[in-house]
PDB file of C-alpha atoms in Angstrom:
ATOM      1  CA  UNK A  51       0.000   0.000   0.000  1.00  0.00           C
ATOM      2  CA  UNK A  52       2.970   2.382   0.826  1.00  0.00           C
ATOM      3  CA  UNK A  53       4.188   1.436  -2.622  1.00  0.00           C
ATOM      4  CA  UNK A  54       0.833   2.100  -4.149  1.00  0.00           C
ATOM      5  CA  UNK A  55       1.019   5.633  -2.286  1.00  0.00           C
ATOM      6  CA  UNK A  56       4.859   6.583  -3.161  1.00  0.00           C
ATOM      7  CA  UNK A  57       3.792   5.581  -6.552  1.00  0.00           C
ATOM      8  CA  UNK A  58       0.900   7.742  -6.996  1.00  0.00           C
ATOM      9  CA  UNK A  59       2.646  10.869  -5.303  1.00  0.00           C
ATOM     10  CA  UNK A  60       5.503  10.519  -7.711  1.00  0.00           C
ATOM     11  CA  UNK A  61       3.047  10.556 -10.767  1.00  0.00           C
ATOM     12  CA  UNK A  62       1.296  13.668  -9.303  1.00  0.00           C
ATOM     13  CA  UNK A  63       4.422  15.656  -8.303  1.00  0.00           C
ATOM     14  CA  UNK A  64       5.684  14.442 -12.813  1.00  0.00           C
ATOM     15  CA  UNK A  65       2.268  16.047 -13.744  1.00  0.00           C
ATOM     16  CA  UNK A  66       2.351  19.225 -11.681  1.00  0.00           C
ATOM     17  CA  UNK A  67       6.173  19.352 -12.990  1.00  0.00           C
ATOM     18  CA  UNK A  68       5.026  18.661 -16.579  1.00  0.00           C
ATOM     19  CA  UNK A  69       2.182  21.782 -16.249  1.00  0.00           C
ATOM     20  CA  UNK A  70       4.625  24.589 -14.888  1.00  0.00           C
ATOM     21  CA  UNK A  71       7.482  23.864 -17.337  1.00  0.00           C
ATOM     22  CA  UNK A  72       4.755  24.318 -20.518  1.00  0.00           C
ATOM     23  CA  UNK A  73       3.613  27.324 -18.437  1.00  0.00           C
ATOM     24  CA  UNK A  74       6.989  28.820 -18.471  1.00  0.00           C
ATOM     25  CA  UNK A  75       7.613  27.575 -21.830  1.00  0.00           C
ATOM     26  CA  UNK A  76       5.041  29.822 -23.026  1.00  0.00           C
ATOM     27  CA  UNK A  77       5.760  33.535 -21.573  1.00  0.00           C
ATOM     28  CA  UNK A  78       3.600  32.421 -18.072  1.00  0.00           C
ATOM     29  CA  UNK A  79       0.716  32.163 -19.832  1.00  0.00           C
ATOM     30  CA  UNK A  80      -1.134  28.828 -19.887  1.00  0.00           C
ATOM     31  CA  UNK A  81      -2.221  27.246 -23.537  1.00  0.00           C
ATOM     32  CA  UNK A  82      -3.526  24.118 -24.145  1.00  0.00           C
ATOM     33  CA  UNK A  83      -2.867  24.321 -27.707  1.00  0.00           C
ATOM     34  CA  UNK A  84       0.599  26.141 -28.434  1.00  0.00           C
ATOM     35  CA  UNK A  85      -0.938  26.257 -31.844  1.00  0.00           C
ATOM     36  CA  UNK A  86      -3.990  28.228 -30.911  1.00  0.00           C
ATOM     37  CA  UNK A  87      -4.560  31.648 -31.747  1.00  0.00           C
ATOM     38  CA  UNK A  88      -5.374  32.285 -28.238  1.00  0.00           C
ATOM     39  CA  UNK A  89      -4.312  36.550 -27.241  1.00  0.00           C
ATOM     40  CA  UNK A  90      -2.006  36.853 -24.854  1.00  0.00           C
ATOM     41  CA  UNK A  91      -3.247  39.858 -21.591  1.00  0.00           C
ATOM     42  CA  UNK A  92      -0.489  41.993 -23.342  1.00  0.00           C
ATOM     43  CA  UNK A  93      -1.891  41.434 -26.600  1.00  0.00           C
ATOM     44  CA  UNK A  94      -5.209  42.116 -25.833  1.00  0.00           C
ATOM     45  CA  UNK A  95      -4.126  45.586 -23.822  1.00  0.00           C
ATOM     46  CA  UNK A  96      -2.149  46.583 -26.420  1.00  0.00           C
ATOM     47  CA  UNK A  97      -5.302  46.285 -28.797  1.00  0.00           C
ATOM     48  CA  UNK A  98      -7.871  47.818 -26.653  1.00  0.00           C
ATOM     49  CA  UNK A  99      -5.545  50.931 -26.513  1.00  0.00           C
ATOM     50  CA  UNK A 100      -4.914  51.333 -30.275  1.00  0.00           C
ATOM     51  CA  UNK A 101      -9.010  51.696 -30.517  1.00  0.00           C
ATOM     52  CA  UNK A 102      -9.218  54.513 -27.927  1.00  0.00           C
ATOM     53  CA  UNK A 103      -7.780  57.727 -30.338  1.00  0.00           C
ATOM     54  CA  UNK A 104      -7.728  61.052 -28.065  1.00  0.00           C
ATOM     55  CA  UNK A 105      -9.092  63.848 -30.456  1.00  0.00           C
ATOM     56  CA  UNK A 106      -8.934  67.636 -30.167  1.00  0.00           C
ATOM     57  CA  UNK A 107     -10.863  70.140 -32.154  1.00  0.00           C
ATOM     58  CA  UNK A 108     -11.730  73.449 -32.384  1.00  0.00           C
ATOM     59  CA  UNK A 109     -12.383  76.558 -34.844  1.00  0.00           C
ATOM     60  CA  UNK A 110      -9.836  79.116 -36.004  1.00  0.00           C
ATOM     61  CA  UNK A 111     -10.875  82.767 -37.369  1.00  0.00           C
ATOM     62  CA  UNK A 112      -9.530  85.799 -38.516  1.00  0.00           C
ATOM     63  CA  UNK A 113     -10.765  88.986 -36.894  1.00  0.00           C
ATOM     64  CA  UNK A 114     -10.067  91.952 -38.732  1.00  0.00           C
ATOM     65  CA  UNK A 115     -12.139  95.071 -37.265  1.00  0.00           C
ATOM     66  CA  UNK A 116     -15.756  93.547 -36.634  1.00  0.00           C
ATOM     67  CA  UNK A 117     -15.368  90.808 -39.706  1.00  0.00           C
ATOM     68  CA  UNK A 118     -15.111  87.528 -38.248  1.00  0.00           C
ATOM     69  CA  UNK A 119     -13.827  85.047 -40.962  1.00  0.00           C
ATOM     70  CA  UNK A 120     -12.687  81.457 -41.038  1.00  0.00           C
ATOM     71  CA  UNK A 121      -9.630  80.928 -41.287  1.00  0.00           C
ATOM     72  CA  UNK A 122      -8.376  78.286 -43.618  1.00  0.00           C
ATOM     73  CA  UNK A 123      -4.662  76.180 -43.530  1.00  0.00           C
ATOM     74  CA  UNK A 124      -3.947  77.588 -39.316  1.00  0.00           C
ATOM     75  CA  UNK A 125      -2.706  75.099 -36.995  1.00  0.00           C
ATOM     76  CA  UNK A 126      -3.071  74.514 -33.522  1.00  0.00           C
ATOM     77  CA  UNK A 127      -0.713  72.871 -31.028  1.00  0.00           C
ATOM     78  CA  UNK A 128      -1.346  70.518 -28.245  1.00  0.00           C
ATOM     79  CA  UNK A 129       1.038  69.930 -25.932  1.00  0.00           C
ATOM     80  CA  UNK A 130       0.909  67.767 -22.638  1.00  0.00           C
ATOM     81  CA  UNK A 131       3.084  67.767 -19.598  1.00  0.00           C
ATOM     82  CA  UNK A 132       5.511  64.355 -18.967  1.00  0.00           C
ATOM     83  CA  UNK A 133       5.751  62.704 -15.516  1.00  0.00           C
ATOM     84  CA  UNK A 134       7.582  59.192 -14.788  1.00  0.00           C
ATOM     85  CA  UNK A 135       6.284  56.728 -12.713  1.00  0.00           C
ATOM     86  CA  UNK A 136       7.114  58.522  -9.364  1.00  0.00           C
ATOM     87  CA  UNK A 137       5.340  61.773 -10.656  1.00  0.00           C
ATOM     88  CA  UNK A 138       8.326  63.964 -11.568  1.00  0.00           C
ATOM     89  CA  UNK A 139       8.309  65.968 -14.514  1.00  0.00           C
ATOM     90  CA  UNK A 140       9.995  64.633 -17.651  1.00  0.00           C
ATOM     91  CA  UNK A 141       9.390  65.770 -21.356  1.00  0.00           C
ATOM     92  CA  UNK A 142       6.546  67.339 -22.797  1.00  0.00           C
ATOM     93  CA  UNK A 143       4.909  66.175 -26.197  1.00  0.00           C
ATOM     94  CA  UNK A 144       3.587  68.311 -28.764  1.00  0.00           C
ATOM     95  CA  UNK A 145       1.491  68.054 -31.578  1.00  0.00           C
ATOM     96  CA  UNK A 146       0.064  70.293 -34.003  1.00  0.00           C
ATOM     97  CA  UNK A 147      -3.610  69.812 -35.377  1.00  0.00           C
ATOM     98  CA  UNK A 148      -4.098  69.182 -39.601  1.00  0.00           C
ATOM     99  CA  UNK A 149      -4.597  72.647 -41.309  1.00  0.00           C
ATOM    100  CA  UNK A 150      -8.140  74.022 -40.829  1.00  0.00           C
ATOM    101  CA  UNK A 151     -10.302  73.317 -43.452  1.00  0.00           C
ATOM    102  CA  UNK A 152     -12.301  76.165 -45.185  1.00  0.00           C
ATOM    103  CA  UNK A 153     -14.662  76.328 -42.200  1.00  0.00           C
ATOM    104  CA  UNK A 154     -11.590  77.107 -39.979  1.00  0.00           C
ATOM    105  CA  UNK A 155     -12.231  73.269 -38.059  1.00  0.00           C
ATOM    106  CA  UNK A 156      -8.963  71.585 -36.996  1.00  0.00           C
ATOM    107  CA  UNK A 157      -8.344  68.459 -35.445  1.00  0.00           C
ATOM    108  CA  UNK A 158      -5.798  66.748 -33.798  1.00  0.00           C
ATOM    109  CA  UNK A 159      -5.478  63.023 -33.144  1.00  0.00           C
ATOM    110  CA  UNK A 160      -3.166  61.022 -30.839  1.00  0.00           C
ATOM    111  CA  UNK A 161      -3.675  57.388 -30.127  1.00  0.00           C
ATOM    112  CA  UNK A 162      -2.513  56.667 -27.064  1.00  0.00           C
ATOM    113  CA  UNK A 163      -0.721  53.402 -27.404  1.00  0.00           C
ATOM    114  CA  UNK A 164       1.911  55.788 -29.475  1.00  0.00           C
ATOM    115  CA  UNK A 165       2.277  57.791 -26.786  1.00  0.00           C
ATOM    116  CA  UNK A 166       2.728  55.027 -24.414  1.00  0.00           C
ATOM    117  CA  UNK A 167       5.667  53.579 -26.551  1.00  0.00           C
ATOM    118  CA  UNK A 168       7.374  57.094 -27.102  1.00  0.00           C
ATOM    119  CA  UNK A 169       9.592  56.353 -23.102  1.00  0.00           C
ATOM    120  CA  UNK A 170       8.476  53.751 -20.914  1.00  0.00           C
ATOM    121  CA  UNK A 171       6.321  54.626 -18.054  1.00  0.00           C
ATOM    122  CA  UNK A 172       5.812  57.586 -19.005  1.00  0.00           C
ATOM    123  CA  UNK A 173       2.287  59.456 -18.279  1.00  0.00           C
ATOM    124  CA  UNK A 174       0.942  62.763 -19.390  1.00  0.00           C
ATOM    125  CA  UNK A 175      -1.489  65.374 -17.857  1.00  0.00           C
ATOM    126  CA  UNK A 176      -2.277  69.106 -18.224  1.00  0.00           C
ATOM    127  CA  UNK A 177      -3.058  69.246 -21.698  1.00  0.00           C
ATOM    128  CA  UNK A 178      -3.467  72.141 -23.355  1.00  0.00           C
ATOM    129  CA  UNK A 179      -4.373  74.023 -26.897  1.00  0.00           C
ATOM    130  CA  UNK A 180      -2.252  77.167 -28.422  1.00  0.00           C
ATOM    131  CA  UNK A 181      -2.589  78.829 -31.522  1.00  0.00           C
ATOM    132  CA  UNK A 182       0.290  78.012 -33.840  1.00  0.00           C
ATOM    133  CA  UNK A 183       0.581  79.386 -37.220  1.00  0.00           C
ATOM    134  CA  UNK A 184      -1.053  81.224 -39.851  1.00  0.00           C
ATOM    135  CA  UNK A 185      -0.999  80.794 -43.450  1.00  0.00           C
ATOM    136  CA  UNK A 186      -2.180  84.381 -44.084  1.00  0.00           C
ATOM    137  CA  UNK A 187       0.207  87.430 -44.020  1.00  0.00           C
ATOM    138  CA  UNK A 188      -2.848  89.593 -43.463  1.00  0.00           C
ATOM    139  CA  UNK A 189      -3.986  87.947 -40.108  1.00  0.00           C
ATOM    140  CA  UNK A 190      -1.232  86.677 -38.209  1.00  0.00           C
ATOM    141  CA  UNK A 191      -1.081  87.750 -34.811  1.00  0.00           C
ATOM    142  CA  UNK A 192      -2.164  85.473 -32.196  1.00  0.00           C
ATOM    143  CA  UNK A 193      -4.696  86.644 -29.497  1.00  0.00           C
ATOM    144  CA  UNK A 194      -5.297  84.946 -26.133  1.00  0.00           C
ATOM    145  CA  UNK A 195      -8.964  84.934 -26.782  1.00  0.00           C
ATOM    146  CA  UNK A 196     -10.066  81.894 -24.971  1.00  0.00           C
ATOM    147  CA  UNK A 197      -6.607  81.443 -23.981  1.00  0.00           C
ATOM    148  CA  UNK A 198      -4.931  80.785 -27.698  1.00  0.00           C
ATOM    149  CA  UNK A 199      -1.594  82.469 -26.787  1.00  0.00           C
ATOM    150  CA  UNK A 200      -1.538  81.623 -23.180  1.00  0.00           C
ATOM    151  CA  UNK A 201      -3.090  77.620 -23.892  1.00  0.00           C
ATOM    152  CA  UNK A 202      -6.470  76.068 -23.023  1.00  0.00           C
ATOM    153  CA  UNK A 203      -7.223  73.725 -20.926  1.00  0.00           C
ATOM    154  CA  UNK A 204      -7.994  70.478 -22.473  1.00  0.00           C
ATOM    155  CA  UNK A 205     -10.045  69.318 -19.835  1.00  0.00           C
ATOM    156  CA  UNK A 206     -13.601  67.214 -20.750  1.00  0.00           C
ATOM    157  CA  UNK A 207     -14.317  65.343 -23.572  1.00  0.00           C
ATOM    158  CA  UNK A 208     -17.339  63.502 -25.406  1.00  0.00           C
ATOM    159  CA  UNK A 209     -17.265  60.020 -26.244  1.00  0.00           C
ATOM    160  CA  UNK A 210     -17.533  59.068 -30.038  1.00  0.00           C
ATOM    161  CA  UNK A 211     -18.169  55.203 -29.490  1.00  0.00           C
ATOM    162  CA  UNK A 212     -18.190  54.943 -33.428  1.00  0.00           C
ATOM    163  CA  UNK A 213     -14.932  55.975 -33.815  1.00  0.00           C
ATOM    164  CA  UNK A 214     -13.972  55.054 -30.722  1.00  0.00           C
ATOM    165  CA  UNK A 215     -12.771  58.676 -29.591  1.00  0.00           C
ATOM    166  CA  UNK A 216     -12.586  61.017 -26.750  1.00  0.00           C
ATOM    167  CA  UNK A 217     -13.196  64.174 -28.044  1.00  0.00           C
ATOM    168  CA  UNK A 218     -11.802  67.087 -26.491  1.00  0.00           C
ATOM    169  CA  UNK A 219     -13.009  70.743 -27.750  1.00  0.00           C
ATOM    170  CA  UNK A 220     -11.343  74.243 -27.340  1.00  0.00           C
ATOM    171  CA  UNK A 221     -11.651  77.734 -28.560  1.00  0.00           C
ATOM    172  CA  UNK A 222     -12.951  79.379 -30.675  1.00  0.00           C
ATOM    173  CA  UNK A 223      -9.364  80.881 -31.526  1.00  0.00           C
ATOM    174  CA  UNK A 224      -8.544  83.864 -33.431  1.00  0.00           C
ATOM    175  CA  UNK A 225      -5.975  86.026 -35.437  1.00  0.00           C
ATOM    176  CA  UNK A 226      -6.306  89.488 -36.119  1.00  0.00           C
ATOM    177  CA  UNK A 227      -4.020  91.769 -38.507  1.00  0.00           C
ATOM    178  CA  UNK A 228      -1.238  93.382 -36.971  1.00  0.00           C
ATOM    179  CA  UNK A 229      -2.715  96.829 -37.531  1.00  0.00           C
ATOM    180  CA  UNK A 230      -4.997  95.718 -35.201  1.00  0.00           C
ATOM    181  CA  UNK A 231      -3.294  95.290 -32.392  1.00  0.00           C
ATOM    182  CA  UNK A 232      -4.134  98.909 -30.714  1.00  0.00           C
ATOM    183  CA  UNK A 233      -8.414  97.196 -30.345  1.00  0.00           C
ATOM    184  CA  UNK A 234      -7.181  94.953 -28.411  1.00  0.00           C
ATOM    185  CA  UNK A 235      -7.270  94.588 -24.617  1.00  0.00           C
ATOM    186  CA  UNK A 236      -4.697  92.842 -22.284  1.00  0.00           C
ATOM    187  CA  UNK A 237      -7.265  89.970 -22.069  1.00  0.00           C
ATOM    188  CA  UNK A 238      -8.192  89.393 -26.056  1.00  0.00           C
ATOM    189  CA  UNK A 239     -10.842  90.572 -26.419  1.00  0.00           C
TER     190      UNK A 239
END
């Protein structure tokens, strides 16, 4: 009976050997079928953040006297503040927005799995939106008019479950000709 015992013990502690090497054989994750297409927890993190895209949008215009225009090929810049793991500052990232359209609409898009990848645990917070550039020599001074010089707070957002989004919005932003600069106050407006 003591045989019987030693015997079955033995074939227990092969099994229980047998399961944790193919565990550790495959990356500490368990697979029945090493030829299964079965995700990995990485792999199925690293997918669920490529489908969440952070957007920011808002409106650029010219403002020349009481003539509010859109304006058409301005950028916008978005940049974030970097902190590490233990919360200390590091580098910031910037991005500018596309061109505005005809309609003076921007957007700019960052997915945050990029962002992730650009220095390891790295975070960012404090967002925030700044006028950029102008394409027009006739309207090209920036005014802090909803804080477009001094940057606005990117702070809530909508959901777009369609495009799987986070929409953030700021502005309206605006330019005004540089004769202009006497109409307007300390504050922008």
């Amino acid at each position: 009976m003591a045989l019987k015992n030693l015997f079955s013990a033995t074939l227990l502690m092969l099994l229980g050997l047998s399961f944790a090497a193919s565990v550790l054989a495959s990356d500490g994750y368990y697979n029945p079928n090493p030829n299964s297409n079965l995700q990995k927890p990485a792999d199925v993190e690293k997918e669920r953040l490529l489908s969440k895209l952070i957007g920011v949008q808002g409106i650029i215009y010219c403002r020349a006297g009481n003539k509010i225009t859109p304006l058409e090929g301005a950028v916008a810049r978005i940049t974030c503040e970097g902190v590490d793991e233990y919360g200390y500052e590091t580098e910031s990232l910037s991005i500018l927005s596309c061109a505005t359209d005809a309609k003076g609409y921007f957007i700019a898009t960052l997915s945050p799995h990029e962002v992730k990848h650009t220095k390891l645990n790295r975070r960012f917070k404090q967002c925030k939106a700044f006028l950029e550039a102008s394409p027009s020599d006739d309207c090209d001074l920036p005014t802090d008019v909803n804080k477009g010089i001094s940057g606005a707070p990117i702070a809530s957002y909508r959901l777009l479950p369609d495009k799987n989004m986070k929409l953030f919005t700021v502005g309206p932003f605006f330019f005004i000709p540089q004769q202009d600069t006497n109409s307007v106050s300390p504050d922008g407006y």
